[in-house]
Structure formats: C-alpha cells, structure tokens
Short mmCIF file of C-alpha atoms and ligand atoms in Angstrom, two decimals:
data_model
loop_
_atom_site.label_atom_id
_atom_site.label_comp_id
_atom_site.label_asym_id
_atom_site.label_seq_id
_atom_site.Cartn_x
_atom_site.Cartn_y
_atom_site.Cartn_z
CA UNK L 1 140.84 132.67 -49.16
CA UNK L 2 144.20 131.52 -47.75
CA UNK L 3 146.85 130.19 -50.10
CA UNK L 4 146.98 126.44 -49.56
CA UNK L 5 150.07 124.80 -48.16
CA UNK L 6 151.63 122.45 -50.71
CA UNK L 7 151.02 118.87 -49.55
CA UNK L 8 154.20 117.75 -51.31
CA UNK L 9 156.17 119.81 -48.79
CA UNK L 10 156.49 117.25 -46.03
CA UNK L 11 158.17 119.64 -43.59
CA UNK L 12 155.20 122.03 -43.87
CA UNK L 13 152.74 119.24 -43.03
CA UNK L 14 154.77 118.32 -39.96
CA UNK L 15 155.20 121.94 -38.90
CA UNK L 16 151.41 122.25 -38.85
CA UNK L 17 151.01 119.17 -36.65
CA UNK L 18 152.85 119.95 -33.41
CA UNK L 19 150.33 117.87 -31.43
CA UNK L 20 151.27 114.74 -33.39
CA UNK L 21 147.90 113.85 -34.92
CA UNK L 22 149.63 112.10 -37.82
CA UNK L 23 151.73 110.06 -35.42
CA UNK L 24 148.58 109.01 -33.56
CA UNK L 25 147.05 107.97 -36.89
CA UNK L 26 150.13 105.96 -37.78
CA UNK L 27 149.90 104.15 -34.45
CA UNK L 28 146.27 103.07 -34.90
CA UNK L 29 147.01 99.40 -35.73
CA UNK L 30 149.14 99.05 -32.58
CA UNK L 31 146.49 100.94 -30.62
CA UNK L 32 143.87 98.42 -31.77
CA UNK L 33 146.06 95.52 -30.65
CA UNK L 34 146.67 97.11 -27.26
CA UNK L 35 142.96 97.88 -26.94
CA UNK L 36 142.09 94.21 -27.50
CA UNK L 37 144.51 93.14 -24.78
CA UNK L 38 143.06 95.74 -22.40
CA UNK L 39 139.49 94.68 -23.18
CA UNK L 40 140.20 90.98 -22.80
CA UNK L 41 141.76 91.64 -19.41
CA UNK L 42 138.60 93.17 -17.92
CA UNK L 43 136.82 91.21 -15.20
CA UNK L 44 133.13 91.37 -15.98
CA UNK L 45 130.57 89.87 -13.55
CA UNK L 46 128.97 86.79 -15.18
CA UNK L 47 125.44 88.16 -14.66
CA UNK L 48 126.32 90.90 -17.18
CA UNK L 49 125.58 88.29 -19.81
CA UNK L 50 121.87 88.27 -19.03
CA UNK L 51 120.95 91.41 -20.94
CA UNK L 52 118.19 92.32 -23.34
CA UNK L 53 119.73 95.48 -24.78
CA UNK L 54 123.03 97.34 -24.95
CA UNK L 55 123.49 101.09 -24.57
CA UNK L 56 126.65 103.09 -25.18
CA UNK L 57 126.53 106.59 -23.76
CA UNK L 58 129.13 109.19 -24.68
CA UNK L 59 129.80 112.24 -26.81
CA UNK L 60 131.96 113.14 -29.78
CA UNK L 61 135.10 111.04 -30.13
CA UNK L 62 133.93 108.86 -27.24
CA UNK L 63 130.56 108.11 -28.86
CA UNK L 64 131.69 107.15 -32.34
CA UNK L 65 133.01 103.81 -31.08
CA UNK L 66 129.43 103.10 -29.97
CA UNK L 67 128.26 103.57 -33.54
CA UNK L 68 130.97 101.22 -34.80
CA UNK L 69 129.87 98.66 -32.21
CA UNK L 70 126.21 99.05 -33.17
CA UNK L 71 126.99 98.42 -36.84
CA UNK L 72 129.44 95.63 -36.13
CA UNK L 73 127.00 93.60 -34.02
CA UNK L 74 123.93 94.45 -36.09
CA UNK L 75 123.87 91.06 -37.84
CA UNK L 76 125.44 89.16 -34.93
CA UNK L 77 123.37 90.00 -31.86
CA UNK L 78 119.66 89.47 -31.49
CA UNK L 79 119.22 92.43 -29.13
CA UNK L 80 118.99 96.16 -29.79
CA UNK L 81 122.03 98.41 -29.44
CA UNK L 82 121.46 102.11 -28.83
CA UNK L 83 123.98 104.95 -28.82
CA UNK L 84 123.02 107.77 -26.47
CA UNK L 85 124.61 111.21 -26.89
CA UNK L 86 122.78 113.12 -24.20
CA UNK L 87 122.47 113.97 -20.50
CA UNK L 88 119.33 111.86 -20.38
CA UNK L 89 118.92 108.16 -21.00
CA UNK L 90 115.96 106.46 -22.67
CA UNK L 91 113.32 105.13 -20.29
CA UNK L 92 113.63 101.48 -21.40
CA UNK L 93 116.92 101.08 -19.50
CA UNK L 94 116.72 98.70 -16.54
CA UNK L 95 118.65 95.85 -14.91
CA UNK L 96 118.65 93.96 -18.23
CA UNK L 97 120.65 96.74 -19.89
CA UNK L 98 124.40 96.47 -20.43
CA UNK L 99 125.54 100.08 -20.46
CA UNK L 100 128.97 101.33 -21.49
CA UNK L 101 129.64 104.84 -20.20
CA UNK L 102 132.45 106.09 -22.41
CA UNK L 103 134.44 109.27 -21.88
CA UNK L 104 138.12 109.52 -22.71
CA UNK L 105 138.69 112.40 -20.30
CA UNK L 106 136.16 111.03 -17.83
CA UNK L 107 134.85 114.55 -17.28
CA UNK L 108 132.24 115.09 -19.97
CA UNK L 109 129.20 116.35 -18.10
CA UNK L 110 126.57 114.73 -20.34
CA UNK L 111 128.22 111.32 -19.85
CA UNK L 112 128.50 111.80 -16.08
CA UNK L 113 124.83 112.70 -15.93
CA UNK L 114 123.88 109.64 -18.00
CA UNK L 115 126.10 107.46 -15.82
CA UNK L 116 124.30 108.61 -12.66
CA UNK L 117 120.94 107.92 -14.26
CA UNK L 118 122.05 104.48 -15.37
CA UNK L 119 122.93 103.72 -11.75
CA UNK L 120 119.47 104.74 -10.61
CA UNK L 121 117.86 102.67 -13.36
CA UNK L 122 119.78 99.57 -12.23
CA UNK L 123 121.75 99.06 -15.47
CA UNK L 124 124.76 96.78 -15.62
CA UNK L 125 127.41 99.47 -16.13
CA UNK L 126 130.93 99.36 -17.48
CA UNK L 127 132.94 102.60 -17.57
CA UNK L 128 135.49 103.11 -20.34
CA UNK L 129 137.78 106.04 -19.71
CA UNK L 130 141.25 107.30 -19.09
CA UNK L 131 140.31 108.65 -15.67
CA UNK L 132 138.58 111.77 -14.40
CA UNK L 133 135.32 111.79 -12.48
CA UNK L 134 133.87 108.86 -14.41
CA UNK L 135 136.61 106.55 -13.23
CA UNK L 136 136.27 107.79 -9.63
CA UNK L 137 132.48 107.38 -9.63
CA UNK L 138 132.56 103.91 -11.18
CA UNK L 139 135.30 102.70 -8.83
CA UNK L 140 133.36 103.98 -5.86
CA UNK L 141 130.24 102.19 -7.11
CA UNK L 142 132.15 98.96 -7.73
CA UNK L 143 131.35 98.99 -11.46
CA UNK L 144 133.97 97.52 -13.81
CA UNK L 145 136.25 100.23 -15.22
CA UNK L 146 138.25 99.84 -18.41
CA UNK L 147 141.17 102.26 -18.21
CA UNK L 148 142.80 103.21 -21.51
CA UNK L 149 146.09 105.10 -21.94
CA UNK L 150 146.18 108.90 -21.92
CA UNK L 151 148.03 111.27 -24.19
CA UNK L 152 146.05 111.48 -27.43
CA UNK L 153 142.86 113.27 -28.47
CA UNK L 154 139.68 111.24 -27.95
CA UNK L 155 139.08 111.29 -31.70
CA UNK L 156 142.48 109.67 -32.21
CA UNK L 157 141.64 106.99 -29.65
CA UNK L 158 138.87 105.17 -31.55
CA UNK L 159 140.66 101.84 -31.11
CA UNK L 160 140.81 102.36 -27.35
CA UNK L 161 137.21 103.57 -27.22
CA UNK L 162 135.69 100.77 -29.29
CA UNK L 163 137.66 97.55 -29.17
CA UNK L 164 137.51 96.97 -25.38
CA UNK L 165 133.70 97.08 -25.62
CA UNK L 166 133.80 94.40 -28.32
CA UNK L 167 136.20 92.36 -26.21
CA UNK L 168 133.73 92.52 -23.32
CA UNK L 169 130.95 91.21 -25.58
CA UNK L 170 133.36 88.48 -26.70
CA UNK L 171 134.20 87.41 -23.14
CA UNK L 172 130.52 87.39 -22.23
CA UNK L 173 129.97 85.03 -25.17
CA UNK L 174 127.61 87.50 -26.83
CA UNK L 175 129.73 87.64 -29.99
CA UNK L 176 132.20 85.19 -31.53
CA UNK L 177 135.97 85.20 -31.01
CA UNK L 178 137.43 88.41 -32.41
CA UNK L 179 140.91 87.13 -33.27
CA UNK L 180 140.44 86.69 -37.00
CA UNK L 181 138.51 89.93 -37.38
CA UNK L 182 141.18 91.83 -35.44
CA UNK L 183 144.04 90.30 -37.42
CA UNK L 184 142.34 91.36 -40.62
CA UNK L 185 141.76 94.84 -39.20
CA UNK L 186 145.33 95.47 -38.14
CA UNK L 187 146.73 94.06 -41.41
CA UNK L 188 144.37 96.29 -43.41
CA UNK L 189 145.31 99.39 -41.41
CA UNK L 190 149.04 98.63 -41.66
CA UNK L 191 148.74 98.33 -45.40
CA UNK L 192 146.66 101.50 -45.65
CA UNK L 193 148.92 103.65 -43.50
CA UNK L 194 151.74 103.09 -45.98
CA UNK L 195 149.49 104.33 -48.77
CA UNK L 196 148.28 107.39 -46.85
CA UNK L 197 151.55 108.42 -45.26
CA UNK L 198 152.51 112.10 -45.32
CA UNK L 199 155.82 111.29 -47.01
CA UNK L 200 154.07 110.15 -50.21
CA UNK L 201 153.54 112.71 -52.96
CA UNK L 202 150.06 113.87 -53.86
CA UNK L 203 149.86 111.73 -57.02
CA UNK L 204 150.33 108.58 -54.93
CA UNK L 205 148.28 109.57 -51.89
CA UNK L 206 144.47 109.38 -52.11
CA UNK L 207 143.99 111.28 -48.84
CA UNK L 208 146.09 114.21 -50.06
CA UNK L 209 144.16 114.24 -53.33
CA UNK L 210 140.81 114.41 -51.54
CA UNK L 211 142.12 117.10 -49.17
CA UNK L 212 143.03 119.14 -52.24
CA UNK L 213 139.52 118.73 -53.62
CA UNK L 214 138.03 119.80 -50.28
CA UNK L 215 140.21 122.88 -49.92
CA UNK L 216 138.07 126.01 -50.19
CA UNK L 217 134.93 123.91 -50.73
CA UNK L 218 132.19 122.44 -48.57
CA UNK L 219 132.70 118.70 -48.11
CA UNK L 220 129.55 116.56 -48.26
CA UNK L 221 129.88 112.89 -47.38
CA UNK L 222 127.30 110.35 -48.49
CA UNK L 223 127.21 106.76 -47.27
CA UNK L 224 124.91 103.76 -46.94
CA UNK L 225 122.39 103.58 -44.12
CA UNK L 226 123.06 100.77 -41.66
CA UNK L 227 126.54 100.19 -43.06
CA UNK L 228 129.00 103.00 -43.74
CA UNK L 229 126.81 105.71 -42.20
CA UNK L 230 128.98 105.80 -39.10
CA UNK L 231 131.98 106.56 -41.28
CA UNK L 232 130.20 109.49 -42.91
CA UNK L 233 129.63 111.03 -39.48
CA UNK L 234 133.27 110.28 -38.68
CA UNK L 235 134.52 112.09 -41.80
CA UNK L 236 132.32 115.06 -40.96
CA UNK L 237 133.48 115.18 -37.35
CA UNK L 238 137.13 114.83 -38.28
CA UNK L 239 136.94 117.62 -40.85
CA UNK L 240 135.21 119.79 -38.24
CA UNK L 241 137.62 119.05 -35.40
CA UNK L 242 140.91 118.62 -37.25
CA UNK L 243 140.58 121.05 -40.15
CA UNK L 244 138.22 123.41 -38.25
CA UNK L 245 136.03 123.47 -41.35
CA UNK L 246 132.37 122.72 -42.02
CA UNK L 247 131.25 119.43 -43.53
CA UNK L 248 127.92 117.68 -43.97
CA UNK L 249 126.74 114.12 -44.42
CA UNK L 250 123.73 112.07 -45.38
CA UNK L 251 122.80 108.47 -46.17
CA UNK L 252 121.29 106.44 -48.97
CA UNK L 253 118.52 105.58 -49.55
CA UNK L 254 117.00 108.40 -47.47
CA UNK L 255 118.82 111.19 -49.33
CA UNK L 256 117.24 109.98 -52.56
CA UNK L 257 113.89 111.05 -51.14
CA UNK L 258 114.74 114.67 -50.35
CA UNK L 259 118.36 115.94 -50.54
CA UNK L 260 118.82 114.80 -54.14
CA UNK L 261 116.08 117.20 -55.25
CA UNK L 262 117.97 120.21 -53.88
CA UNK L 263 120.57 120.43 -56.63
CA UNK L 264 119.07 123.19 -58.77
CA UNK L 265 119.58 126.42 -56.84
CA UNK L 266 121.55 128.43 -55.79
CA UNK L 267 123.92 127.41 -58.55
CA UNK L 268 126.89 129.36 -57.13
CA UNK L 269 126.59 127.59 -53.79
CA UNK L 270 126.15 124.14 -55.33
CA UNK L 271 129.39 124.70 -57.25
CA UNK L 272 131.14 124.86 -53.88
CA UNK L 273 130.02 121.38 -52.80
CA UNK L 274 132.63 118.64 -53.01
CA UNK L 275 130.95 115.25 -52.65
CA UNK L 276 132.51 112.03 -51.41
CA UNK L 277 130.55 108.80 -51.68
CA UNK L 278 131.73 106.06 -49.33
CA UNK L 279 131.35 102.70 -51.00
CA UNK L 280 131.47 99.14 -49.81
CA UNK L 281 130.85 95.92 -51.73
CA UNK L 282 128.48 94.87 -48.92
CA UNK L 283 126.12 97.79 -49.51
CA UNK L 284 122.63 96.68 -50.55
CA UNK L 285 122.65 96.19 -54.36
CA UNK L 286 119.83 98.70 -54.81
CA UNK L 287 121.75 101.23 -52.70
CA UNK L 288 124.78 100.71 -54.93
CA UNK L 289 122.59 101.40 -57.97
CA UNK L 290 121.21 104.50 -56.25
CA UNK L 291 124.75 105.74 -55.66
CA UNK L 292 125.53 105.40 -59.37
CA UNK L 293 122.37 107.15 -60.55
CA UNK L 294 122.72 109.95 -57.97
CA UNK L 295 126.19 110.74 -59.29
CA UNK L 296 124.71 111.17 -62.75
CA UNK L 297 122.20 113.65 -61.35
CA UNK L 298 124.67 115.86 -59.50
CA UNK L 299 127.99 115.55 -61.28
CA UNK L 300 127.63 118.60 -63.52
CA UNK L 301 126.21 120.80 -60.78
CA UNK L 302 128.70 120.35 -57.93
CA UNK L 303 132.42 121.01 -57.75
CA UNK L 304 133.24 117.29 -57.90
CA UNK L 305 132.32 113.76 -56.84
CA UNK L 306 134.81 111.17 -55.57
CA UNK L 307 134.10 107.55 -54.70
CA UNK L 308 136.09 106.04 -51.85
CA UNK L 309 135.99 102.25 -51.48
CA UNK L 310 136.48 100.20 -48.33
CA UNK L 311 139.21 97.59 -48.06
CA UNK L 312 139.83 94.43 -46.05
CA UNK L 313 137.67 91.35 -45.57
CA UNK L 314 136.01 91.70 -42.20
CA UNK L 315 133.35 94.16 -41.11
CA UNK L 316 135.71 96.10 -38.84
CA UNK L 317 138.30 96.41 -41.60
CA UNK L 318 135.76 97.78 -44.02
CA UNK L 319 134.47 100.41 -41.61
CA UNK L 320 137.87 101.36 -40.21
CA UNK L 321 139.56 101.50 -43.62
CA UNK L 322 137.07 104.09 -44.82
CA UNK L 323 137.34 106.02 -41.57
CA UNK L 324 141.14 105.90 -41.69
CA UNK L 325 141.19 107.52 -45.13
CA UNK L 326 138.91 110.28 -43.82
CA UNK L 327 141.11 110.79 -40.76
CA UNK L 328 144.11 111.40 -43.03
CA UNK L 329 142.11 113.65 -45.34
CA UNK L 330 141.11 115.81 -42.37
CA UNK L 331 144.70 116.22 -41.18
CA UNK L 332 145.95 117.06 -44.68
CA UNK L 333 143.11 119.54 -45.09
CA UNK L 334 144.15 121.11 -41.77
CA UNK L 335 147.71 121.34 -43.11
CA UNK L 336 146.50 123.03 -46.30
CA UNK L 337 144.70 125.64 -44.18
CA UNK L 338 147.83 126.01 -42.03
CA UNK L 339 145.89 124.76 -38.99
CA UNK L 340 147.09 122.61 -36.09
CA UNK L 341 144.63 119.66 -36.06
CA UNK L 342 144.93 118.88 -32.35
CA UNK L 343 143.44 121.81 -30.35
CA UNK L 344 139.65 122.12 -30.29
CA UNK L 345 139.35 125.56 -28.77
CA UNK L 346 135.60 125.95 -29.34
CA UNK L 347 134.91 122.68 -27.48
CA UNK L 348 137.25 123.74 -24.67
CA UNK L 349 135.61 127.17 -24.49
CA UNK L 350 132.17 125.59 -24.19
CA UNK L 351 133.27 123.09 -21.55
CA UNK L 352 134.98 125.83 -19.49
CA UNK L 353 131.99 128.18 -19.71
CA UNK L 354 129.61 125.38 -18.74
CA UNK L 355 131.85 124.41 -15.83
CA UNK L 356 131.39 127.95 -14.48
CA UNK L 357 127.68 127.28 -14.10
C1 LIG N 1 138.13 115.89 -28.84
C2 LIG N 1 136.97 115.17 -29.28
C3 LIG N 1 135.64 115.48 -28.67
C4 LIG N 1 135.46 114.75 -27.32
C5 LIG N 1 134.13 115.12 -26.67
C6 LIG N 1 133.84 114.33 -25.42
O1 LIG N 1 139.24 115.27 -29.43
O2 LIG N 1 137.08 114.35 -30.12
O3 LIG N 1 134.62 115.13 -29.58
O4 LIG N 1 135.53 113.37 -27.53
O5 LIG N 1 134.13 116.48 -26.37
O6 LIG N 1 134.93 114.34 -24.55
P1 LIG N 1 135.43 112.95 -23.90
O7 LIG N 1 135.80 112.10 -25.07
O8 LIG N 1 136.60 113.31 -23.07
O9 LIG N 1 134.27 112.43 -23.14
#
C-alpha cells in the first residue's frame, strides 16, 4: 500500500488538488445563493403548475440533486417524485408530468435519450444544464432552459443542479417560500466550511480524521431510509470519483434484515471495513435505536465505526451538512492517496468509447 500523505501538510493537500476541488467546496454557500437567484429568474409557463407527478432525469452528479429534491419535498408535496437514471423513462409519464432533464455538460447520452422520450410523452419539460446538446434541443423545442455557470465538476455543482429546481417549485406555488430554508442552509455551510477547512490540523478537523480512518480500508456508509439515504449515496459517489476508491452504502431499517447478518466471515475482510453511520435527530426513533444496537453487533468485528451528525435547523441544512462533510472527506482521502480529485478518467474513457458507436 502507498504511504499516506500527511494531512497536516497543507502544501501537500493543495499540490494534490490542481483542479481546485477544495476551492469549489469552499464556494458552495455562494453557489447555493447564486443558484437560488438563477432559479427564481426562470420563466415557467403557468400551466406547468397543473402536474400530478415530478420526474428528474439525469446521471451521476446531475442526478443527486434529484434525490435531494425528492427527500426535501417528501413531506411537503402530495404528488410522487421519481428520479430516473436511465435512457428510458417510466411509462406513467404524460402531460401531467413536470420533468427536469438535468445534465451539467448537456451531453450525457442517457439524459438526451430520456429528454427525447419525455418530449414524445408530452411531459412539461425544464432543462437544467450548462449547455451542450441538451440546451440546444430544449431551446429548439421552446422548453424552459435553466443555464448554470460552467467551470466546475458536476459533482461540485450540487447547488446549481438542485436549488434552481426547488426555486421552480417555489415559483409555481408547489412548495412554500424558500428564503428561510436557504438562509439556514448557507449559514450552516459557512459555519461548517471553517471547521472542515484544509488549513486546520487533523485533531480539529473531522473530515481529515475520517479520511485517515478510511485510508487503506473499505468505507461503508449507513444512513436512514427516506431521510439521509441520499447522503450515503453521495458519500459513496464522492469517494469513488474524488479518491478513486471503492465505497459501499446501505440504509436502515432494511440493512437490519440482511446485511447485519453478514458480519461473521471472512474475518480478515471484515477487519478492513470502516463504517460511518450518518445520523440526524429527525430519523425515526426506532431507526435511531437500530443504529445504536447495530453498532454493538459490529464494533468488534470491523476496523471502526464513526457516527457523523447533521447540523442546521432546516431539512436542506441537515442533508447538505452531512453531504458537505463527506465531500471534504473524499478530497482528503484523495490527498492521502496522492490523487488529483478532479479528473474522472474511467468515466471519460467510457463516454469517449460510447461516442464512437
Ligand atoms: C463528474 C460527475 C459525473 C457526471 C455524470 C453525468 O464530475 O460527477 O457523475 O455528473 O457522468 O454527466 P453530466 O453531469 O454532465 O450529465
């Protein structure tokens, strides 16, 4: 195994981040504010309000905002919200569907395929993109296009790829005014970025501490179904894409009915698992109890278990605060492996090969 880079050596962290992933993380609160302004400026036809379901179609960093939206509106909207990560759309989509086609680059082939289908199915479409073919197609079709700034990786653009969709729901009157929620979100993130900043030593930086625990191990992220589950997928994806390392996730209570049994063999492999449990005061009380008992079951078998708690008051703050810690962990883990977090050469390779036919 590689020798880890010392996370107290600030210049080494920066040298491993030529693409500026840490800078993009630092800018997230401002990105969220800008995203709200962009979203509130979108002209949406009034008939877009008459919908019986909402679909967000996208992949990877452009789809995760859909999951945030789904969880955010879960207890606010009386209609189903579905996130689609495929070429093909579900058959229920029709002219009562509000469909967000989200692709930061605007060139992701699955999203373009889903967009074309949504057109044929008569959905009320809004494109959210920086440009590419998606923007061109939507403009040609006369569908509203939300254009967000370029220059960062899609996975660093979660504010841009989520908040305009919420702002659209706000302007359609489908959800309440977002001002208070957004103020709480940006204040929470501003506070958190000080605590997670690369300049802080390991003893005072939770993200660096977790990165150290993950180094050389297999991260496993557990969260609560219907609440923090989106953040578990986010942690996994960020570890994969930024640190170029494997990671796995699951949710309570489901994992208590299968995964929890699999902690007996092979002992040597189980010792390599480093578990993080994402916790939130809003988790169902029985789920919270399950999280406590599950730790008792596994704690002597695995490499370690760490609880990470959400912060902030509003729903967005709680989800984003947990995600933000994971984002930092993934970049510090990349630094420890001596890896540049920004390039995703396996994704690029796949996209290029597929583009050849
Ligand atoms: C790259 C990343 C990927 C992309 C995905 C879809 O930073 O996060 O998961 O988001 O390959 O590409 P876009 O977002 O351009 O539609």
